[in-house]
XYZ file of C-alpha atoms in Angstrom:
485
model
C 33.781 29.846 5.060
C 32.320 26.757 7.179
C 29.205 26.236 8.544
C 27.624 24.832 11.692
C 25.422 21.561 10.619
C 24.073 19.154 11.946
C 26.047 15.800 11.112
C 26.496 13.853 9.751
C 25.119 15.257 6.536
C 23.713 13.085 3.008
C 26.330 14.280 0.665
C 29.266 16.062 0.925
C 31.626 17.127 -2.091
C 35.190 18.037 -2.522
C 37.073 20.454 -3.968
C 34.703 21.462 -7.238
C 35.506 24.171 -9.154
C 31.965 25.737 -7.771
C 30.411 27.879 -10.215
C 26.948 29.779 -8.040
C 25.027 29.848 -10.929
C 25.273 34.694 -10.792
C 27.849 35.153 -13.310
C 31.341 34.958 -10.884
C 33.847 33.144 -11.859
C 34.412 29.452 -9.987
C 35.773 28.962 -6.421
C 37.351 26.245 -5.297
C 35.362 24.678 -2.231
C 33.929 22.146 -0.589
C 29.500 21.697 -0.908
C 27.719 19.609 1.043
C 23.628 18.490 0.856
C 21.184 17.472 3.357
C 17.754 16.789 2.413
C 17.094 18.557 -0.517
C 18.944 21.861 0.491
C 22.437 23.357 0.520
C 23.718 23.550 3.901
C 26.953 24.250 3.962
C 29.714 26.021 1.218
C 33.588 26.301 2.332
C 36.748 24.047 3.455
C 34.242 21.128 5.232
C 36.710 18.814 5.249
C 36.022 17.935 9.247
C 32.422 17.676 8.113
C 30.944 13.952 8.664
C 28.814 12.735 5.679
C 26.612 9.673 4.523
C 28.736 9.863 1.026
C 31.812 11.924 -0.165
C 32.662 12.606 -3.553
C 36.012 13.592 -4.991
C 35.553 16.338 -7.260
C 39.449 17.467 -7.929
C 39.307 18.825 -11.439
C 35.606 18.770 -12.108
C 33.461 22.083 -12.076
C 30.143 22.065 -9.878
C 27.094 24.228 -11.147
C 23.312 24.808 -11.250
C 21.356 22.478 -12.133
C 20.358 23.285 -16.095
C 16.459 24.881 -16.016
C 15.724 24.538 -19.782
C 13.018 27.019 -20.340
C 11.903 26.224 -23.726
C 10.654 22.655 -23.415
C 7.607 20.686 -24.768
C 8.306 18.247 -22.084
C 4.706 18.899 -20.842
C 3.841 15.327 -21.432
C 6.456 13.961 -21.673
C 7.275 14.194 -17.703
C 4.500 11.836 -17.320
C 5.377 9.386 -20.028
C 8.797 9.112 -19.103
C 9.488 10.070 -15.932
C 13.219 8.985 -16.101
C 13.219 12.458 -18.541
C 17.383 10.875 -19.801
C 17.751 13.696 -22.282
C 17.522 15.733 -20.169
C 18.655 14.324 -17.350
C 22.059 13.090 -19.139
C 22.476 16.736 -20.453
C 22.474 18.284 -16.442
C 19.163 19.824 -16.467
C 16.989 19.863 -13.606
C 14.135 21.961 -14.217
C 12.094 22.464 -17.326
C 9.352 24.929 -18.815
C 6.791 23.490 -20.147
C 3.648 24.869 -22.247
C 5.712 27.324 -24.741
C 5.122 27.912 -28.180
C 1.199 28.782 -27.865
C 0.929 25.136 -26.739
C 0.205 23.561 -23.404
C -1.081 19.633 -21.996
C -3.483 21.893 -19.174
C -5.890 23.260 -19.322
C -6.811 21.665 -22.568
C -9.655 20.132 -24.100
C -9.314 18.183 -27.164
C -12.115 16.115 -28.896
C -11.019 13.859 -31.981
C -7.448 15.077 -33.350
C -5.307 17.355 -31.603
C -4.445 20.854 -33.578
C -1.322 21.908 -34.953
C 1.034 22.578 -33.511
C -0.295 20.566 -30.089
C -0.078 17.334 -31.745
C 3.873 17.918 -30.950
C 3.120 17.856 -27.282
C 1.502 13.748 -27.892
C -1.822 11.626 -29.123
C -4.812 13.289 -28.665
C -5.575 10.792 -25.912
C -2.729 11.910 -23.872
C -4.736 15.697 -23.471
C -6.383 14.538 -20.267
C -6.156 17.595 -17.974
C -8.636 19.903 -18.470
C -7.833 22.397 -15.572
C -3.989 23.606 -14.669
C -4.458 21.712 -10.501
C -5.591 18.468 -12.504
C -2.332 18.888 -14.244
C -0.180 19.952 -11.402
C -1.310 17.205 -9.273
C -0.618 14.436 -11.845
C 3.132 15.924 -11.447
C 2.732 15.941 -8.055
C 1.152 11.815 -7.434
C 3.734 10.389 -10.335
C 7.069 13.058 -10.111
C 9.723 12.635 -12.863
C 13.552 13.218 -12.143
C 13.275 17.080 -13.354
C 11.522 19.768 -11.807
C 8.435 21.118 -13.999
C 6.924 24.637 -13.988
C 3.898 25.570 -16.448
C 3.194 27.864 -19.066
C -0.445 28.538 -20.448
C -0.661 27.666 -24.465
C -2.956 30.694 -26.138
C -3.841 27.910 -28.545
C -4.610 25.580 -25.757
C -7.018 27.842 -24.938
C -8.736 28.641 -28.242
C -8.962 25.237 -29.225
C -11.176 24.697 -25.527
C -13.108 27.828 -26.521
C -13.471 28.169 -30.153
C -15.147 25.762 -33.262
C -12.887 27.598 -35.740
C -9.377 28.434 -35.360
C -8.481 30.145 -38.488
C -10.149 33.566 -37.417
C -9.777 35.736 -34.949
C -11.980 35.340 -31.503
C -14.758 36.608 -30.219
C -15.796 39.196 -27.930
C -17.101 35.733 -25.564
C -14.460 33.574 -26.616
C -11.510 36.390 -25.070
C -13.739 36.791 -22.096
C -13.741 32.467 -21.439
C -9.776 31.842 -21.918
C -9.300 35.421 -19.926
C -11.333 32.883 -17.231
C -8.710 30.017 -18.165
C -5.939 31.647 -17.948
C -6.762 33.102 -14.642
C -7.820 29.667 -13.665
C -4.090 28.275 -14.362
C -2.532 31.106 -13.004
C -4.658 30.739 -9.821
C -3.338 26.898 -9.579
C 0.464 27.792 -10.248
C 1.040 28.291 -13.456
C 4.061 31.221 -14.543
C 2.717 32.903 -16.889
C 0.983 32.511 -20.966
C 2.480 31.824 -24.188
C 2.089 31.878 -27.945
C 2.648 30.558 -30.531
C 1.502 33.157 -33.222
C 3.075 31.824 -36.472
C 1.366 28.761 -36.738
C -1.581 28.830 -38.945
C -4.118 27.660 -35.595
C -2.715 31.039 -33.609
C -1.838 33.442 -36.652
C -5.469 35.166 -36.833
C -5.692 36.424 -33.417
C -5.156 39.438 -34.002
C -3.111 42.230 -31.236
C -6.057 43.082 -29.469
C -6.984 39.628 -28.573
C -3.329 38.196 -27.405
C -3.982 41.849 -25.632
C -6.824 41.011 -23.435
C -5.120 38.781 -21.957
C -2.333 41.756 -20.436
C -4.379 42.908 -17.223
C -4.508 39.079 -15.926
C -0.750 38.526 -16.420
C -0.600 42.050 -14.949
C -2.935 40.929 -11.704
C -0.492 38.037 -11.155
C 2.523 39.067 -11.647
C 2.467 36.149 -14.508
C 4.938 36.811 -17.483
C 4.211 36.511 -21.172
C 6.115 34.551 -23.727
C 5.742 34.032 -27.135
C 6.892 32.449 -30.588
C 6.519 35.659 -32.589
C 3.498 36.303 -35.113
C 7.307 36.227 -37.703
C 11.385 35.031 -37.831
C 12.062 35.944 -41.425
C 11.386 39.229 -42.701
C 9.573 41.416 -40.521
C 10.615 39.947 -37.687
C 11.483 43.621 -35.867
C 7.661 44.404 -36.174
C 6.838 40.915 -34.865
C 9.515 42.136 -31.859
C 7.383 45.693 -31.892
C 4.565 43.706 -30.634
C 6.125 41.537 -28.443
C 7.280 44.159 -26.409
C 3.785 45.889 -26.412
C 2.986 43.441 -24.269
C 5.688 45.480 -21.572
C 4.829 49.149 -22.724
C 1.034 48.829 -22.142
C 1.045 46.576 -19.097
C 4.259 46.604 -17.457
C 4.841 42.584 -17.796
C 7.480 40.603 -18.328
C 8.190 39.975 -21.814
C 10.335 36.523 -23.360
C 10.925 36.228 -27.315
C 11.101 32.571 -27.714
C 13.951 31.113 -29.704
C 15.251 34.492 -31.456
C 16.652 33.650 -34.833
C 17.330 35.144 -38.015
C 14.905 32.697 -40.141
C 15.323 32.489 -44.213
C 18.043 33.157 -46.279
C 17.272 36.299 -46.822
C 17.579 37.368 -42.889
C 20.668 35.943 -42.327
C 23.306 38.647 -40.937
C 20.354 40.391 -39.236
C 21.000 39.579 -35.445
C 22.631 42.892 -34.836
C 19.063 44.420 -35.495
C 17.759 42.117 -33.314
C 19.548 42.598 -30.408
C 19.853 46.609 -30.779
C 15.489 45.697 -30.921
C 15.846 45.397 -27.398
C 18.021 48.425 -26.730
C 14.606 50.295 -27.734
C 12.784 49.318 -24.697
C 15.442 51.326 -22.436
C 17.062 50.599 -19.772
C 13.968 49.763 -17.488
C 12.934 46.828 -19.581
C 12.302 43.204 -18.339
C 12.396 42.112 -21.741
C 14.213 38.548 -22.741
C 14.900 36.488 -24.872
C 15.862 32.882 -24.979
C 17.797 30.635 -27.822
C 18.993 27.327 -28.909
C 22.753 26.769 -29.623
C 21.884 25.214 -33.225
C 21.924 26.514 -36.846
C 18.306 24.868 -37.465
C 14.997 24.908 -36.052
C 12.358 22.195 -35.807
C 8.451 21.788 -35.754
C 5.846 21.040 -38.069
C 6.132 21.404 -41.796
C 4.574 24.077 -42.764
C 3.361 25.842 -45.933
C 4.939 29.303 -45.346
C 8.529 27.874 -44.717
C 8.673 25.626 -48.085
C 12.178 27.001 -50.217
C 14.761 26.077 -51.916
C 16.936 28.268 -50.007
C 18.211 25.777 -47.513
C 17.332 22.015 -46.772
C 14.254 20.757 -45.027
C 14.464 17.316 -43.675
C 11.310 15.431 -42.738
C 11.273 14.023 -39.496
C 7.879 12.167 -39.652
C 4.421 12.191 -41.627
C 1.293 10.494 -41.132
C 0.142 9.961 -44.391
C 3.661 8.929 -46.135
C 5.574 7.550 -43.091
C 7.722 6.021 -45.617
C 9.093 9.069 -46.347
C 10.378 10.134 -43.033
C 13.964 10.523 -42.428
C 14.468 11.886 -45.675
C 15.143 15.671 -47.544
C 11.962 17.562 -48.584
C 13.487 17.935 -52.226
C 14.485 14.170 -52.234
C 11.158 12.943 -51.916
C 10.035 15.838 -54.574
C 11.951 13.546 -57.160
C 10.760 10.516 -56.219
C 6.851 11.788 -56.632
C 7.722 14.500 -59.672
C 6.192 17.074 -57.638
C 7.035 21.081 -56.292
C 8.090 20.912 -52.927
C 4.785 22.782 -51.917
C 3.048 20.135 -53.912
C 5.312 17.258 -51.462
C 4.752 19.447 -48.314
C 1.163 18.862 -49.000
C 1.124 15.793 -49.380
C 3.008 14.412 -46.775
C 0.818 16.937 -44.122
C 0.458 16.671 -41.275
C 4.603 16.116 -40.981
C 7.718 17.524 -39.030
C 10.450 19.033 -40.251
C 14.142 20.328 -39.713
C 14.876 23.071 -41.568
C 17.859 24.369 -41.890
C 17.456 28.113 -42.479
C 19.227 30.254 -40.317
C 22.794 31.270 -39.779
C 25.955 30.353 -37.486
C 27.233 33.791 -37.219
C 23.571 34.825 -35.886
C 22.938 32.082 -33.688
C 26.332 32.790 -32.025
C 25.714 36.252 -31.315
C 22.292 35.542 -30.147
C 24.008 33.156 -27.819
C 26.623 36.132 -26.478
C 23.347 38.728 -26.144
C 23.167 39.272 -22.677
C 19.428 39.003 -21.977
C 19.536 35.258 -23.693
C 18.488 32.270 -22.073
C 19.211 28.407 -23.039
C 16.218 26.385 -24.457
C 16.297 23.192 -26.108
C 13.533 23.002 -27.848
C 13.139 19.564 -28.145
C 10.772 17.476 -29.393
C 10.644 14.042 -26.912
C 7.656 12.971 -29.653
C 9.546 13.144 -32.668
C 10.581 9.933 -34.151
C 13.980 11.573 -35.456
C 14.137 14.819 -32.739
C 16.363 17.377 -33.722
C 19.564 16.862 -31.656
C 18.975 19.792 -29.717
C 16.392 17.494 -27.611
C 19.786 15.893 -26.064
C 22.534 18.023 -26.881
C 22.055 21.816 -25.631
C 23.610 22.415 -23.050
C 26.859 20.138 -22.978
C 26.968 22.313 -26.995
C 27.031 25.890 -24.753
C 29.007 24.644 -22.702
C 31.402 22.577 -25.196
C 31.459 24.652 -28.669
C 30.379 28.053 -27.680
C 32.159 28.427 -24.480
C 35.293 25.959 -24.820
C 35.533 25.900 -28.011
C 34.497 29.017 -29.895
C 35.036 31.095 -26.833
C 32.208 33.453 -27.352
C 31.807 34.012 -23.608
C 33.391 32.980 -20.465
C 32.567 29.355 -18.487
C 30.644 31.825 -16.289
C 28.722 33.554 -18.344
C 27.714 30.508 -20.050
C 26.249 28.572 -16.869
C 24.704 32.224 -15.608
C 22.598 31.282 -18.973
C 21.435 28.076 -17.959
C 20.569 28.786 -14.405
C 20.817 32.138 -12.392
C 19.672 34.408 -15.404
C 16.654 31.713 -16.159
C 16.274 31.498 -12.451
C 15.606 35.082 -12.095
C 12.932 35.481 -15.054
C 10.727 32.781 -14.714
C 10.601 33.350 -10.819
C 12.313 29.992 -9.567
C 12.751 30.348 -6.288
C 16.158 29.529 -4.843
C 16.618 27.665 -7.906
C 19.546 28.380 -10.306
C 21.935 29.266 -7.355
C 24.664 27.380 -5.769
C 24.211 29.249 -2.152
C 23.429 28.268 1.607
C 19.869 27.190 1.780
C 19.044 26.977 -1.986
C 17.396 23.630 -3.578
C 20.403 21.210 -4.297
C 19.902 21.112 -7.781
C 23.262 20.489 -9.537
C 25.617 19.074 -12.048
C 29.288 17.863 -11.615
C 31.031 17.786 -15.253
C 34.008 17.996 -17.041
C 35.110 21.425 -18.546
C 37.820 19.952 -20.835
C 35.397 16.655 -21.936
C 31.680 18.103 -21.911
C 30.479 18.072 -25.084
C 27.036 17.339 -27.638
C 27.363 13.982 -29.471
C 23.763 14.073 -30.946
C 23.861 14.755 -34.313
C 21.332 15.138 -36.863
C 21.373 11.440 -38.439
C 22.055 10.199 -34.747
C 20.245 12.510 -32.547
C 19.868 10.987 -29.468
C 22.928 10.022 -28.389
C 23.684 11.626 -25.099
C 26.330 13.722 -24.059
C 29.807 13.848 -22.237
C 31.431 14.624 -19.750
C 28.268 15.047 -16.963
C 29.179 12.998 -14.036
C 27.002 13.255 -11.710
C 23.344 15.731 -11.644
C 21.405 15.467 -8.742
C 17.544 17.015 -8.358
C 16.736 18.753 -5.049
C 19.437 16.361 -3.600
C 18.666 13.128 -5.016
C 20.794 11.772 -7.517
C 19.071 11.274 -10.730
C 22.111 10.698 -13.187
C 25.562 8.933 -11.956
C 28.278 6.889 -13.965
C 26.686 7.637 -17.352
C 23.063 6.153 -16.089
C 19.785 7.968 -15.199
C 19.496 7.269 -12.383
C 15.381 6.956 -11.546
C 15.002 8.718 -8.439
C 12.082 10.560 -9.447
C 12.586 13.778 -7.522
C 11.283 16.565 -9.110
C 8.761 18.901 -8.262
C 5.851 21.684 -9.643
C 7.013 24.554 -9.459
C 5.617 28.296 -9.230
C 7.111 31.477 -9.287
C 6.177 31.923 -5.453
C 8.277 28.621 -4.337
C 6.817 24.860 -3.862
């Protein structure tokens, strides 16, 4: 279908296998970009363009949306966003797991796990409006949408995070959340498994429900536990939908710990208990290992724990916890205590569970990468090509069209991102051109910062941001809200 547009357009992509992002199989056609929008789709050989790209044999998809990131400060620190753009990611959701760069008031050290985002001196945004202004004043190569972190709110109003909040403190947190939502935040995230939020009661969390409902905002959660009692933790999350009719997203759904390997069917079945009307969903990353701060509750000899950094003992980074324990002649738990604060990769997941959760129809793709980690988990650089290469092409757990949908249209719909995640007339020109036969992740647990292969070009809002295996510093990203930009 050809459409009349003013000529010449900025860019004409010819002959690509075009995936619309909605789960439909590809159509071979041409796509025209003018400014920051897609202006024509179809047979466009007669259309004049400033740049014409022969894309025969390649796939064109909406730019990938990384729904689970900790890029809050990274988008300001490193606006080229090479780790994401090189994968075809054009939009990041920040503020996950209860930690956000705004609205944040940090005095002294940033508490765990806020320290995953950056140094205390980088937390400069006491309110969300200031954070949004900073991104709009110095845009990066990716679009940014933000959640408000519950632990961040607790840090702002509480003198001791190792307790439940008082009624007055809850009121203050609700006021800060309301202000952030008014400014343009998408919703609230919690990280209830972390010690600085773990003693928050269900009542404390549910106190945010009326604020979220009033703003049609969403609730995402790093569950209170992903280990033995994971089903109870899921029920706690689902209670937010039942009570307030708000959208609930479970972060990085997983069966953590050897005792839980094989339980993916139980976790997936739990979603059905909500009923066909439920809007609850989840995200997952395509690896059988997690990564976070070194948590004493997760210390075990059941699987390898790899230390990525240690503040008091930096010389012990990039070694296994067991190896360090052997050197120090200490138990694993005493070794972990001596290393803290520290970061770790936990090889505590089962590959079959990972594949089953990825294939679940409510699962979106999120990297959960940690850009400040000196030795990051390979998911920071490899998540999206790994889904397309390993899980779609090689393992065949879903079609290429479904894989793309989980990274684009499904994510845009769940997060309310207007005119994103879809190739259609009038949609924003966030696009990735890739070779479906060659795309793959190269980052490994040893060499974790290697760019992927098979990505040819990336556009963010119509501007080229990746070309010839190189990042282009177009810095054309925008701050996104659920009601457009």
